């Protein structure tokens, strides 16, 4: 089982990272992608990925767009020179108009720069989008080519119509996390039914958004199994099928550089 979106390099895990990764392995999680949110955080993601045999992404979260370096490409190139194949994607990048931690025009500029970088380097993308659907889609139309590029809309919580735009118009897959287990998330469950097993991957976004029955606690990759069980119920298929298909989709996005059985703690 692949946790396609985690932040296991987060300080929330500094006290028990070895034990946390051992619990993940015991529940069948054999690959984890730990996701960077600014240049420094991406460096930490790469270091933890290297130490534990995981994969990492490098990116500037929309919240952190205002602190992005002028020469983003040079900063990313330096990380790729140091960590090479550990780095499987650019992200998380996108737009977040819910919190507006960075001005919207700055978010759009830094999003476009990361689309351009990923396209130039042939790397897939991990997208974060919240309450910015129209501008986000406009950014994709300008800077993302679904015929040659791949990507994940992580922590997807939108409607069936939005899901269809991402999967149909751009060939993206949807990252489904703990929210799908919440009672209030009926429209998300409808969206999962709408796109089906060809267009979803599993994620935790830990340490945030723990699925039921862990809701409100610190999330961790082991809990991706709880999300997988709910997705199986929603689609009325068995758990093994969900995991096999979601993992195959993840490997299609991240490519051969996502190693098998990476979790070594
Ligand atoms: Zn996110
Ligand atoms: Zn995240």
Coordinates of N, CA and C in Angstrom, one line a residue, residues 2 10 25 62 77 82 119 136 143 147 177 182 187 232 234:
X2 N 0.6 2.2 -0.9 CA 1.4 3.4 -1.0 C 0.7 4.6 -0.3
X10 N 8.0 15.9 9.1 CA 7.4 17.0 10.0 C 8.0 16.8 11.4
X25 N 4.7 0.0 8.2 CA 5.2 -1.3 7.6 C 4.3 -2.4 8.0
X62 N 1.3 26.8 -1.6 CA 0.7 28.1 -1.8 C 0.8 29.0 -0.5
X77 N 17.2 22.8 -8.5 CA 18.3 22.1 -9.1 C 19.3 21.6 -8.1
X82 N 21.7 16.9 -5.3 CA 22.1 16.2 -4.0 C 21.4 14.9 -3.8
X119 N 7.7 20.8 -16.0 CA 7.6 20.5 -17.5 C 9.0 20.4 -18.1
X136 N -7.2 27.8 -10.5 CA -6.4 26.7 -10.5 C -6.5 26.0 -11.9
X143 N -0.3 26.0 -18.2 CA 1.0 25.5 -18.0 C 1.2 24.0 -17.8
X147 N -1.2 15.5 -21.9 CA -0.8 14.4 -22.8 C 0.6 13.9 -22.5
X177 N -7.9 11.0 0.9 CA -7.4 10.9 2.2 C -8.5 10.7 3.3
X182 N -15.2 10.9 6.8 CA -16.0 11.8 7.6 C -17.5 11.7 7.2
X187 N -20.5 14.3 -0.7 CA -20.2 14.7 -2.1 C -18.9 14.2 -2.5
X232 N -13.2 1.2 -0.3 CA -13.7 -0.1 -0.7 C -15.2 -0.2 -0.5
X234 N -17.3 2.4 -0.3 CA -17.9 3.3 -1.2 C -18.1 2.7 -2.6

